[in-house]
Short mmCIF file of C-alpha atoms and ligand atoms in Angstrom, two decimals:
data_model
loop_
_atom_site.label_atom_id
_atom_site.label_comp_id
_atom_site.label_asym_id
_atom_site.label_seq_id
_atom_site.Cartn_x
_atom_site.Cartn_y
_atom_site.Cartn_z
CA MET A 88 -6.26 -3.23 82.67
CA SER A 89 -4.88 -3.88 79.26
CA GLU A 90 -6.34 -2.33 76.05
CA TRP A 91 -7.33 -5.78 75.04
CA SER A 92 -9.23 -6.50 78.29
CA LYS A 93 -11.08 -3.14 77.91
CA ALA A 94 -11.99 -3.94 74.37
CA ILE A 95 -13.76 -7.12 75.31
CA GLY A 96 -15.28 -5.81 78.52
CA GLY A 97 -13.53 -6.73 81.64
CA PHE A 98 -14.76 -6.39 85.21
CA THR A 99 -15.53 -2.86 84.90
CA GLY A 100 -18.56 -1.16 83.17
CA GLY A 101 -22.12 -2.02 83.22
CA LYS A 102 -24.69 -1.30 85.94
CA GLY A 103 -23.98 -3.11 89.17
CA ALA A 104 -20.36 -3.84 88.37
CA VAL A 105 -17.72 -2.76 90.90
CA GLU A 106 -14.92 -0.76 89.51
CA THR A 107 -11.33 -1.33 90.79
CA THR A 108 -8.22 0.49 89.90
CA SER A 109 -6.47 -2.71 88.73
CA GLY A 110 -9.38 -4.29 86.97
CA ASN A 111 -8.98 -7.13 89.42
CA ARG A 112 -11.87 -8.19 91.61
CA GLY A 113 -11.13 -9.60 95.01
CA LEU A 114 -8.56 -12.31 94.32
CA GLN A 115 -9.83 -12.82 90.70
CA ILE A 116 -7.00 -11.42 88.73
CA GLU A 117 -7.67 -9.69 85.35
CA GLU A 118 -5.44 -11.81 83.20
CA PRO A 119 -3.85 -10.49 80.02
CA LEU A 120 -2.98 -12.94 77.31
CA ILE A 121 0.35 -14.67 77.66
CA PHE A 122 1.51 -12.93 74.41
CA GLU A 123 0.69 -9.55 75.95
CA GLN A 124 2.76 -10.41 79.01
CA GLY A 125 5.74 -11.61 77.06
CA GLN A 126 8.84 -9.56 76.53
CA ASP A 127 11.61 -10.01 74.01
CA GLY A 128 14.56 -11.81 75.41
CA ARG A 129 12.98 -12.96 78.67
CA CYS A 130 13.19 -16.68 79.22
CA GLY A 131 12.45 -19.17 81.97
CA VAL A 132 15.73 -21.16 81.48
CA ASP A 133 19.37 -20.43 80.76
CA LEU A 134 20.14 -21.70 77.33
CA PRO A 135 23.70 -21.85 75.98
CA ALA A 136 24.47 -19.79 72.86
CA LEU A 137 24.05 -21.85 69.76
CA PRO A 138 27.31 -22.84 68.13
CA LYS A 139 27.74 -21.55 64.59
CA SER A 140 26.63 -24.10 62.12
CA ALA A 141 26.68 -24.28 58.35
CA GLU A 142 23.58 -23.09 56.48
CA ARG A 143 21.89 -26.26 55.19
CA LEU A 144 18.48 -24.98 54.28
CA GLY A 145 19.32 -23.40 51.02
CA GLY A 146 18.42 -19.94 52.25
CA LEU A 147 15.04 -20.97 53.68
CA ALA A 148 16.00 -20.41 57.33
CA ARG A 149 13.67 -18.18 59.31
CA LYS A 150 14.97 -14.64 59.36
CA GLY A 151 12.72 -12.97 61.95
CA ALA A 152 11.94 -13.93 65.51
CA ILE A 153 9.71 -16.96 66.04
CA GLY A 154 7.19 -14.90 67.98
CA LEU A 155 6.96 -16.94 71.20
CA PRO A 156 6.24 -14.85 74.26
CA GLY A 157 9.24 -14.34 76.56
CA LEU A 158 8.28 -15.19 80.16
CA SER A 159 9.84 -16.24 83.36
CA GLU A 160 8.81 -19.45 85.08
CA PRO A 161 6.71 -17.81 87.83
CA GLN A 162 4.82 -15.76 85.11
CA VAL A 163 3.95 -18.89 83.27
CA VAL A 164 2.86 -20.73 86.45
CA ARG A 165 0.69 -17.85 87.61
CA HIS A 166 -0.87 -17.44 84.11
CA TYR A 167 -2.01 -21.00 83.87
CA THR A 168 -2.96 -21.33 87.59
CA ARG A 169 -5.14 -18.25 87.28
CA LEU A 170 -6.74 -19.51 84.10
CA SER A 171 -7.45 -22.87 85.74
CA GLN A 172 -9.12 -21.07 88.60
CA LYS A 173 -11.60 -19.54 86.12
CA ASN A 174 -12.74 -23.00 85.25
CA TYR A 175 -16.02 -24.22 86.78
CA ALA A 176 -16.02 -27.87 87.61
CA ILE A 177 -18.16 -30.52 89.42
CA ASP A 178 -15.49 -30.34 92.13
CA ALA A 179 -16.40 -26.64 92.62
CA GLY A 180 -20.17 -26.94 92.83
CA LEU A 181 -23.51 -28.21 91.49
CA TYR A 182 -23.29 -28.70 87.72
CA PRO A 183 -26.97 -29.30 86.66
CA LEU A 184 -26.32 -29.68 82.96
CA GLY A 185 -29.07 -31.91 81.70
CA SER A 186 -28.16 -34.96 79.58
CA CYS A 187 -24.51 -34.74 80.71
CA THR A 188 -24.73 -36.49 84.05
CA MET A 189 -22.13 -34.36 85.74
CA LYS A 190 -21.73 -36.45 88.96
CA HIS A 191 -19.07 -36.50 91.57
CA ASN A 192 -15.96 -38.49 90.45
CA PRO A 193 -14.82 -40.62 93.39
CA ARG A 194 -11.12 -40.13 94.11
CA LEU A 195 -10.60 -43.84 94.38
CA ASN A 196 -11.02 -44.02 90.62
CA GLU A 197 -8.16 -41.56 90.16
CA LYS A 198 -5.95 -43.52 92.51
CA MET A 199 -6.54 -46.71 90.54
CA ALA A 200 -6.07 -45.04 87.15
CA ARG A 201 -2.67 -43.77 88.30
CA LEU A 202 -1.32 -47.21 89.35
CA PRO A 203 1.81 -47.55 87.17
CA GLY A 204 0.62 -50.79 85.57
CA PHE A 205 -2.39 -48.90 84.21
CA GLY A 206 -1.18 -45.36 83.92
CA ASP A 207 2.14 -46.14 82.20
CA VAL A 208 1.04 -49.01 80.00
CA HIS A 209 1.86 -48.59 76.32
CA PRO A 210 -0.39 -50.03 73.67
CA LEU A 211 2.55 -51.43 71.73
CA GLN A 212 3.95 -53.42 74.64
CA PRO A 213 4.13 -57.18 74.11
CA VAL A 214 0.81 -58.76 75.06
CA SER A 215 2.57 -60.94 77.68
CA THR A 216 3.50 -57.79 79.64
CA VAL A 217 0.04 -56.34 79.71
CA GLN A 218 -2.01 -59.28 80.87
CA GLY A 219 -3.48 -57.29 83.83
CA ALA A 220 -4.62 -54.39 81.61
CA LEU A 221 -6.27 -56.89 79.19
CA GLU A 222 -7.88 -58.68 82.08
CA LEU A 223 -9.30 -55.29 83.25
CA ILE A 224 -10.75 -54.61 79.86
CA ASP A 225 -12.26 -58.06 79.67
CA THR A 226 -13.75 -57.75 83.15
CA LEU A 227 -15.27 -54.43 82.37
CA ALA A 228 -16.68 -55.83 79.12
CA HIS A 229 -18.17 -58.72 81.15
CA TRP A 230 -19.97 -56.42 83.55
CA LEU A 231 -21.21 -54.13 80.82
CA LYS A 232 -22.77 -57.20 79.07
CA ILE A 233 -24.31 -58.41 82.42
CA MET A 234 -25.75 -54.92 83.19
CA THR A 235 -27.25 -54.48 79.78
CA GLY A 236 -28.26 -58.09 79.13
CA MET A 237 -26.45 -58.02 75.77
CA PRO A 238 -24.12 -60.72 74.42
CA ALA A 239 -21.29 -58.64 73.02
CA VAL A 240 -19.55 -55.28 73.50
CA ALA A 241 -17.25 -53.19 71.36
CA MET A 242 -14.87 -51.46 73.73
CA SER A 243 -12.85 -49.16 71.44
CA PRO A 244 -15.15 -46.13 70.86
CA ALA A 245 -13.80 -43.09 72.53
CA ALA A 246 -17.02 -41.23 73.27
CA GLY A 247 -20.77 -41.44 73.03
CA ALA A 248 -20.86 -39.97 69.52
CA HIS A 249 -18.04 -42.34 68.49
CA GLY A 250 -20.13 -45.22 69.88
CA GLU A 251 -23.01 -44.08 67.76
CA LEU A 252 -20.72 -44.23 64.77
CA CYS A 253 -19.63 -47.72 65.77
CA GLY A 254 -23.28 -48.97 66.23
CA MET A 255 -24.52 -47.43 62.96
CA LEU A 256 -21.55 -48.85 61.10
CA CYS A 257 -22.44 -52.35 62.55
CA ILE A 258 -26.00 -51.81 61.38
CA ARG A 259 -24.78 -50.79 57.95
CA ALA A 260 -22.53 -53.86 57.74
CA ALA A 261 -25.40 -56.10 58.81
CA HIS A 262 -27.68 -54.70 56.14
CA ILE A 263 -24.93 -55.16 53.51
CA ALA A 264 -24.42 -58.79 54.61
CA ARG A 265 -28.12 -59.37 54.30
CA LYS A 266 -28.18 -57.72 50.90
CA GLN A 267 -30.40 -54.94 52.34
CA ASP A 268 -28.17 -52.03 51.59
CA HIS A 269 -30.98 -50.24 49.79
CA ARG A 270 -32.33 -49.43 53.27
CA ARG A 271 -31.15 -45.87 53.68
CA ARG A 272 -33.74 -44.15 55.97
CA VAL A 273 -33.09 -43.80 59.61
CA LEU A 274 -35.90 -42.68 61.97
CA VAL A 275 -34.84 -40.25 64.70
CA PRO A 276 -37.22 -38.67 67.30
CA GLU A 277 -37.34 -34.93 67.33
CA SER A 278 -36.04 -34.78 70.87
CA ALA A 279 -32.81 -36.64 69.95
CA HIS A 280 -29.36 -35.34 70.80
CA GLY A 281 -27.86 -33.68 67.70
CA THR A 282 -25.20 -36.41 67.47
CA ASN A 283 -27.94 -39.01 66.49
CA PRO A 284 -28.95 -37.45 63.19
CA ALA A 285 -25.36 -36.29 62.54
CA THR A 286 -24.16 -39.95 62.99
CA ALA A 287 -26.87 -41.30 60.66
CA ALA A 288 -25.95 -38.72 58.03
CA VAL A 289 -22.23 -39.43 58.32
CA CYS A 290 -23.03 -43.15 57.69
CA GLY A 291 -24.78 -42.22 54.41
CA TYR A 292 -28.34 -42.36 55.73
CA THR A 293 -31.14 -39.89 55.29
CA VAL A 294 -32.74 -38.79 58.60
CA ASP A 295 -36.51 -38.92 59.00
CA SER A 296 -37.67 -37.19 62.06
CA ILE A 297 -40.37 -38.77 64.30
CA PRO A 298 -42.61 -36.24 66.11
CA ALA A 299 -43.14 -36.36 69.89
CA ASP A 300 -46.60 -36.86 71.34
CA ALA A 301 -48.15 -34.48 73.81
CA GLU A 302 -46.43 -36.28 76.69
CA GLY A 303 -42.93 -35.86 75.23
CA ARG A 304 -42.52 -39.45 74.07
CA VAL A 305 -42.28 -40.94 70.61
CA ASP A 306 -45.64 -40.73 68.79
CA LEU A 307 -46.18 -44.43 68.23
CA ALA A 308 -48.71 -44.05 65.44
CA ALA A 309 -46.49 -41.54 63.57
CA PHE A 310 -43.46 -43.88 64.04
CA LYS A 311 -45.35 -46.90 62.64
CA ALA A 312 -46.64 -44.84 59.68
CA LYS A 313 -43.03 -44.17 58.74
CA LEU A 314 -41.89 -47.81 58.64
CA GLY A 315 -41.19 -49.26 55.22
CA PRO A 316 -38.80 -51.39 53.13
CA ASP A 317 -36.20 -48.55 52.96
CA VAL A 318 -35.91 -48.05 56.78
CA ALA A 319 -32.58 -49.16 58.12
CA ALA A 320 -32.93 -48.31 61.79
CA ILE A 321 -34.44 -46.26 64.53
CA MET A 322 -32.17 -44.27 66.88
CA LEU A 323 -34.03 -43.78 70.16
CA THR A 324 -32.77 -42.46 73.50
CA ASN A 325 -34.21 -44.11 76.61
CA PRO A 326 -34.89 -42.52 78.97
CA ASN A 327 -35.30 -39.86 76.40
CA THR A 328 -33.89 -36.30 76.50
CA CYS A 329 -37.15 -34.96 78.03
CA GLY A 330 -36.24 -37.20 81.04
CA LEU A 331 -39.02 -39.63 80.29
CA PHE A 332 -39.02 -43.34 79.90
CA GLU A 333 -40.24 -44.50 76.49
CA ARG A 334 -43.19 -46.63 77.65
CA ASP A 335 -43.83 -48.15 74.26
CA ILE A 336 -40.21 -49.19 73.78
CA ILE A 337 -40.95 -52.93 73.51
CA GLU A 338 -43.64 -52.29 70.91
CA ILE A 339 -41.21 -49.97 69.04
CA ALA A 340 -38.61 -52.73 69.07
CA LYS A 341 -41.06 -55.27 67.68
CA ALA A 342 -42.26 -52.89 64.99
CA ILE A 343 -38.75 -51.93 63.77
CA HIS A 344 -37.77 -55.55 63.64
CA GLY A 345 -40.95 -56.56 61.87
CA ALA A 346 -40.07 -53.96 59.20
CA GLY A 347 -36.59 -55.34 58.75
CA GLY A 348 -34.75 -52.56 60.56
CA TYR A 349 -32.46 -52.47 63.58
CA PHE A 350 -32.90 -50.69 66.87
CA TYR A 351 -30.13 -48.28 67.99
CA CYS A 352 -30.53 -47.04 71.55
CA ASP A 353 -28.66 -43.98 72.60
CA GLY A 354 -27.65 -45.04 76.10
CA ALA A 355 -26.37 -41.66 77.37
CA ASN A 356 -29.09 -41.66 80.00
CA PHE A 357 -28.29 -45.16 81.32
CA ASN A 358 -27.65 -43.50 84.71
CA ALA A 359 -31.40 -43.40 85.30
CA ILE A 360 -31.95 -47.15 84.85
CA VAL A 361 -28.58 -48.81 85.58
CA GLY A 362 -29.13 -51.89 87.78
CA ARG A 363 -32.93 -51.72 87.31
CA VAL A 364 -33.52 -52.24 83.57
CA ARG A 365 -31.51 -54.36 81.12
CA PRO A 366 -31.68 -52.76 77.73
CA GLY A 367 -31.27 -56.20 76.16
CA ASP A 368 -34.70 -57.13 77.54
CA LEU A 369 -36.24 -54.20 75.70
CA GLY A 370 -35.33 -55.56 72.27
CA ILE A 371 -32.60 -53.14 71.34
CA ASP A 372 -29.80 -54.19 68.91
CA CYS A 373 -27.07 -51.87 70.03
CA MET A 374 -26.50 -49.16 72.57
CA HIS A 375 -23.49 -46.99 73.46
CA ILE A 376 -22.72 -46.43 77.10
CA ASN A 377 -21.11 -43.14 78.07
CA LEU A 378 -18.82 -44.59 80.69
CA HIS A 379 -17.91 -40.97 81.48
CA LYS A 380 -21.51 -40.15 82.38
CA THR A 381 -23.02 -43.27 84.05
CA PHE A 382 -19.85 -44.55 85.59
CA SER A 383 -18.39 -41.18 86.58
CA THR A 384 -14.96 -40.07 85.36
CA PRO A 385 -14.22 -36.40 84.64
CA HIS A 386 -15.57 -35.28 81.31
CA GLY A 387 -16.44 -32.19 79.25
CA GLY A 388 -13.47 -29.90 79.72
CA GLY A 389 -12.06 -32.29 82.29
CA GLY A 390 -11.05 -35.32 80.40
CA PRO A 391 -11.71 -37.78 77.60
CA GLY A 392 -14.72 -40.05 77.24
CA ALA A 393 -15.32 -43.67 76.46
CA GLY A 394 -18.33 -45.08 74.62
CA PRO A 395 -18.39 -48.85 74.52
CA VAL A 396 -21.26 -50.26 72.45
CA VAL A 397 -23.18 -53.38 73.51
CA LEU A 398 -24.52 -55.43 70.66
CA SER A 399 -27.22 -58.00 70.08
CA ALA A 400 -26.45 -61.41 68.60
CA ALA A 401 -27.53 -60.12 65.20
CA LEU A 402 -24.98 -57.29 65.16
CA ALA A 403 -22.17 -58.89 67.27
CA PRO A 404 -20.32 -60.40 64.26
CA PHE A 405 -19.83 -56.98 62.75
CA ALA A 406 -18.13 -55.36 65.75
CA PRO A 407 -14.89 -53.57 64.95
CA VAL A 408 -11.49 -54.99 65.91
CA PRO A 409 -9.65 -55.24 68.21
CA TRP A 410 -11.14 -57.28 71.04
CA VAL A 411 -9.74 -59.21 73.87
CA VAL A 412 -9.77 -62.99 73.62
CA HIS A 413 -8.89 -65.79 75.99
CA GLY A 414 -5.92 -67.61 74.38
CA LYS A 415 -4.13 -70.63 75.56
CA ASP A 416 -1.38 -68.57 77.13
CA GLY A 417 -3.70 -66.05 78.81
CA TYR A 418 -5.30 -62.97 77.26
CA ALA A 419 -4.65 -62.08 73.65
CA VAL A 420 -5.90 -59.40 71.21
CA ALA A 421 -7.80 -60.31 68.12
CA GLU A 422 -6.75 -57.70 65.46
CA GLN A 423 -8.34 -59.24 62.36
CA SER A 424 -11.77 -60.38 61.55
CA GLY A 425 -11.87 -64.16 61.10
CA ALA A 426 -14.04 -67.21 61.43
CA GLY A 427 -17.53 -66.30 62.34
CA ASN A 428 -17.12 -62.58 62.38
CA GLU A 429 -17.04 -59.84 59.78
CA ALA A 430 -15.71 -56.85 61.58
CA PHE A 431 -16.60 -53.66 59.71
CA GLY A 432 -13.05 -52.50 60.27
CA ARG A 433 -11.14 -50.67 63.00
CA LEU A 434 -12.54 -47.56 64.65
CA LYS A 435 -9.61 -46.39 66.64
CA ALA A 436 -5.98 -47.01 67.02
CA PHE A 437 -5.43 -49.61 69.79
CA HIS A 438 -8.01 -50.72 72.34
CA GLY A 439 -9.87 -47.72 73.63
CA GLN A 440 -9.46 -45.26 76.55
CA MET A 441 -7.58 -47.27 79.08
CA GLY A 442 -7.79 -44.62 81.85
CA MET A 443 -11.50 -44.48 81.47
CA PHE A 444 -11.82 -48.23 81.63
CA VAL A 445 -9.90 -48.31 84.96
CA ARG A 446 -12.06 -45.56 86.43
CA ALA A 447 -15.31 -47.13 85.28
CA LEU A 448 -14.48 -50.50 86.64
CA ALA A 449 -13.31 -48.98 89.96
CA TYR A 450 -16.60 -47.17 90.10
CA MET A 451 -18.63 -50.29 89.41
CA MET A 452 -16.79 -52.50 91.84
CA SER A 453 -16.80 -49.97 94.68
CA HIS A 454 -20.56 -49.50 94.24
CA GLY A 455 -21.49 -53.20 93.78
CA ALA A 456 -24.73 -54.35 92.34
CA ASP A 457 -26.85 -52.78 95.12
CA GLY A 458 -24.95 -49.53 94.95
CA LEU A 459 -25.38 -49.15 91.23
CA ARG A 460 -29.11 -49.85 91.64
CA GLN A 461 -29.19 -47.15 94.26
CA VAL A 462 -27.40 -44.71 91.94
CA ALA A 463 -30.34 -44.96 89.51
CA GLU A 464 -32.92 -44.70 92.28
CA ASP A 465 -31.28 -41.68 93.87
CA ALA A 466 -30.78 -39.96 90.53
CA VAL A 467 -34.49 -40.33 89.83
CA LEU A 468 -35.45 -39.29 93.35
CA ASN A 469 -33.31 -36.13 93.17
CA ALA A 470 -34.79 -35.08 89.82
CA ASN A 471 -38.27 -35.64 91.09
CA TYR A 472 -37.65 -33.73 94.28
CA LEU A 473 -36.39 -30.87 92.19
CA MET A 474 -39.37 -31.13 89.84
CA ALA A 475 -41.86 -31.28 92.69
CA ARG A 476 -40.38 -28.17 94.38
CA LEU A 477 -40.00 -26.10 91.24
CA LYS A 478 -43.21 -27.03 89.46
CA ASP A 479 -45.10 -24.01 90.64
CA ASP A 480 -42.46 -21.34 90.04
CA LEU A 481 -41.17 -22.77 86.80
CA THR A 482 -43.34 -24.50 84.15
CA PRO A 483 -42.71 -28.30 83.70
CA ALA A 484 -42.70 -29.15 80.04
CA PHE A 485 -44.73 -32.29 80.58
CA PRO A 486 -47.04 -33.38 83.41
CA GLY A 487 -46.17 -36.19 85.82
CA PRO A 488 -43.03 -37.67 87.33
CA THR A 489 -39.70 -37.72 85.56
CA MET A 490 -36.71 -40.00 85.36
CA HIS A 491 -33.25 -38.49 86.08
CA GLU A 492 -33.73 -34.96 84.81
CA ALA A 493 -36.36 -32.34 85.09
CA LEU A 494 -37.42 -30.48 81.90
CA PHE A 495 -38.97 -27.09 82.04
CA ASP A 496 -40.06 -24.72 79.22
CA ASP A 497 -40.20 -20.94 79.24
CA ARG A 498 -43.93 -20.35 79.72
CA PHE A 499 -43.14 -19.13 83.24
CA LEU A 500 -41.20 -16.32 81.60
CA LYS A 501 -44.11 -15.29 79.30
CA ASP A 502 -44.65 -11.56 78.94
CA THR A 503 -41.73 -10.79 81.38
CA GLY A 504 -39.25 -9.84 78.56
CA VAL A 505 -36.81 -12.31 80.24
CA THR A 506 -35.60 -15.24 78.21
CA THR A 507 -34.18 -18.69 79.10
CA LEU A 508 -30.76 -17.27 78.30
CA ASP A 509 -31.22 -14.30 80.67
CA PHE A 510 -32.35 -16.68 83.41
CA ALA A 511 -29.26 -18.81 82.93
CA LYS A 512 -26.91 -15.73 83.10
CA ALA A 513 -28.56 -14.66 86.31
CA LEU A 514 -27.90 -18.14 87.67
CA ILE A 515 -24.17 -17.64 87.10
CA ASP A 516 -24.20 -14.57 89.31
CA GLU A 517 -25.75 -16.75 92.01
CA GLY A 518 -22.81 -19.17 91.81
CA TYR A 519 -24.43 -21.90 89.62
CA HIS A 520 -23.44 -23.34 86.36
CA PRO A 521 -26.57 -23.09 84.23
CA MET A 522 -28.67 -26.02 83.28
CA THR A 523 -28.77 -27.24 79.65
CA MET A 524 -30.65 -24.57 77.71
CA TYR A 525 -32.76 -24.68 74.53
CA PHE A 526 -32.39 -28.50 74.33
CA PRO A 527 -34.27 -30.61 73.65
CA LEU A 528 -35.78 -28.77 70.78
CA VAL A 529 -39.31 -30.15 71.28
CA VAL A 530 -40.13 -27.63 73.94
CA HIS A 531 -39.89 -23.85 73.79
CA GLY A 532 -36.90 -22.25 75.58
CA ALA A 533 -36.04 -25.51 77.32
CA LEU A 534 -34.33 -25.65 80.66
CA LEU A 535 -33.11 -29.17 81.28
CA ILE A 536 -31.90 -29.86 84.90
CA GLU A 537 -30.05 -33.07 85.84
CA PRO A 538 -29.00 -32.87 89.53
CA THR A 539 -27.55 -36.46 89.61
CA GLU A 540 -27.58 -38.72 92.63
CA THR A 541 -24.43 -37.19 94.17
CA GLU A 542 -26.11 -33.94 95.23
CA SER A 543 -27.22 -33.74 98.88
CA ARG A 544 -30.61 -32.55 99.93
CA GLU A 545 -29.02 -29.30 101.28
CA SER A 546 -27.36 -28.63 97.94
CA LEU A 547 -30.59 -29.24 96.08
CA ASP A 548 -32.53 -27.01 98.43
CA GLN A 549 -30.15 -24.12 97.89
CA PHE A 550 -30.30 -24.46 94.14
CA ILE A 551 -34.12 -24.75 94.20
CA GLU A 552 -34.41 -21.62 96.30
CA VAL A 553 -32.26 -19.65 93.92
CA CYS A 554 -34.20 -20.87 90.91
CA SER A 555 -37.52 -19.98 92.63
CA ALA A 556 -36.35 -16.53 93.66
CA LEU A 557 -35.14 -15.78 90.17
CA ALA A 558 -38.42 -16.93 88.67
CA ARG A 559 -40.39 -14.77 91.09
CA ARG A 560 -38.16 -11.82 90.38
CA ALA A 561 -38.71 -12.27 86.65
CA LYS A 562 -42.49 -12.37 87.15
CA THR A 563 -42.89 -9.60 89.63
CA ALA A 564 -40.05 -7.05 89.56
CA ASN A 565 -40.78 -3.78 87.65
CA ASP A 566 -37.27 -3.74 86.17
CA ALA A 567 -37.09 -7.45 85.56
CA GLN A 568 -36.24 -7.28 81.93
CA ALA A 569 -33.40 -4.79 82.36
CA TRP A 570 -32.11 -6.44 85.46
CA PHE A 571 -31.89 -9.87 83.81
CA HIS A 572 -30.44 -8.47 80.61
CA ASP A 573 -27.64 -6.96 82.72
CA ALA A 574 -26.56 -10.45 84.12
CA PRO A 575 -24.01 -11.80 84.63
CA ARG A 576 -22.48 -8.91 86.67
CA TYR A 577 -19.84 -10.78 88.73
CA THR A 578 -18.06 -12.95 86.11
CA PRO A 579 -14.62 -12.10 84.65
CA ARG A 580 -16.46 -11.45 81.34
CA ARG A 581 -19.99 -10.31 81.03
CA ARG A 582 -22.17 -11.18 78.02
CA LEU A 583 -20.17 -12.04 75.02
CA ASP A 584 -21.20 -11.78 71.45
CA GLU A 585 -21.71 -15.51 71.13
CA THR A 586 -22.74 -15.38 67.47
CA ALA A 587 -19.55 -13.53 66.56
CA ALA A 588 -17.52 -15.86 68.70
CA ALA A 589 -18.94 -18.86 66.80
CA ARG A 590 -18.94 -17.33 63.31
CA LYS A 591 -15.73 -15.30 63.45
CA PRO A 592 -13.55 -16.83 66.23
CA VAL A 593 -10.32 -15.11 66.85
CA LEU A 594 -8.01 -18.09 67.14
CA ARG A 595 -4.71 -16.36 66.66
CA TRP A 596 -3.04 -13.56 68.43
CA LYS A 597 -1.34 -11.11 66.08
CA PRO A 598 1.19 -8.59 67.35
CA GLU A 599 0.19 -4.97 66.99
CA VAL A 600 2.11 -3.63 63.97
CA PRO A 601 4.62 -1.02 65.34
CA ALA A 602 3.75 2.47 64.04
CA LYS A 603 7.05 2.71 62.11
CA ALA A 604 6.62 -0.56 60.27
CA ALA A 605 3.18 0.37 59.28
CA GLU A 606 4.23 3.51 57.51
C1 LIG B 842 -23.73 -36.84 75.89
C2 LIG B 842 -24.74 -37.42 74.89
C3 LIG B 842 -24.32 -37.92 73.63
C4 LIG B 842 -22.87 -37.83 73.07
O1 LIG B 842 -21.92 -38.34 73.96
P1 LIG B 842 -20.41 -37.78 73.91
O2 LIG B 842 -19.69 -38.70 74.79
O3 LIG B 842 -20.49 -36.39 74.33
O4 LIG B 842 -19.94 -37.90 72.48
C5 LIG B 842 -25.25 -38.52 72.85
N1 LIG B 842 -26.57 -38.56 73.20
C6 LIG B 842 -27.05 -38.03 74.40
C7 LIG B 842 -28.43 -38.10 74.72
C8 LIG B 842 -26.11 -37.45 75.24
O5 LIG B 842 -26.51 -36.89 76.39
#
């Protein structure tokens, strides 16, 4: 084991950890940094000696070595293969990360995205050569409008948070056009994802937080009391991040409109209602759709996102360029705002995340209308099954049924000395990626579990049994606190100093100064 590995605590050490001579554990290899493996002069390819050339940099040419690690090809391949095997992924097991909708990504999507006409398309190609790609964007846009019951959609945003920026900039542009730019307050429920207040702030708004009621939904009276002539919008998530449908949503829409504001809906949780509820019928003005959540496609560490924003008639004229239009010679791309629209600008180079569009449309078409409806139904069924079976061992944050995710708080850990974090670490030892922890902020020590519709009954049962067993252990074992604090035991790294990692990240490897040079 290298000095470096020892310093940050490799496999060895700690109660319950197995010591090996090599530091490896089973076929999990203790992997030094690529710089530590490198040796001067070693190289994966044969390069010819450089011919002598005249000095043209006025003496500024680098004198020392460039500092790249010298490695053979097999060393490089092994290094990155081993690192990739340390990744946890939805393809490896249950990924119950609440709010993230980590569902199975059908391989058909991948096959479609790799078709040369989609995979190799270049955004600067002449429009006449990319008619199929434009048709695909247009078709996807059509279905997004149908599914949400909204008249327009901006396709270019590259993620949910980017979609929020798009939507709030549309709202800002609409207020400016109506000479209402003095409206600078945005109402955001306490349970909102952090990107909501962050987006409002980036757009120059002040954020005014709306409290939750005892049931985890927006406190309607508190919301109404906050309305006024300076309110620009409300940003509401539905179903919300407590996994609950906002029952008063139609009344909320009426009230915000009555007060002259717009209704932004965070649509990250669309998976719970797709095919069953059209957000347009609820009175919202704009909503981003995380294609990478609701319509599958790898995300998080696994790939980019896409966050198209559906818009009401009031906001549609302000949508950013570009958009696909039906010209007389087929599809064309509108790049400038023109008659009847006042695009707030351009949000992204080119048209959006083409690969994600292909995957999302493949997902929609292979499911069909009935299949998409069933997605929402099964996602809700799975979450409620989990809630029903865990409600006695864990403590549900709010009573009653849930939508697509089950929210628990840490009351079940009271007086045990075990925290939500400890519980999550113990889950890792059991082979599970933890749920979302400490979010939403409206409940203490939150554990937010979103199983998604793609988990089988057996897979849910196994996970439930592990959670129940851990909860019972926390409550009854004499050594519970010490035992949980010691987890995880079986991971390549144990507990890291997460605060130091966030505050003082070591982003650069520096060679150890040779003893001689240091003198
Ligand atoms: C995931 C998520 C977002 C942000 O989406 P990204 O694609 O990660 O930028 C916003 N709101 C909620 C509720 C989310 O779950």
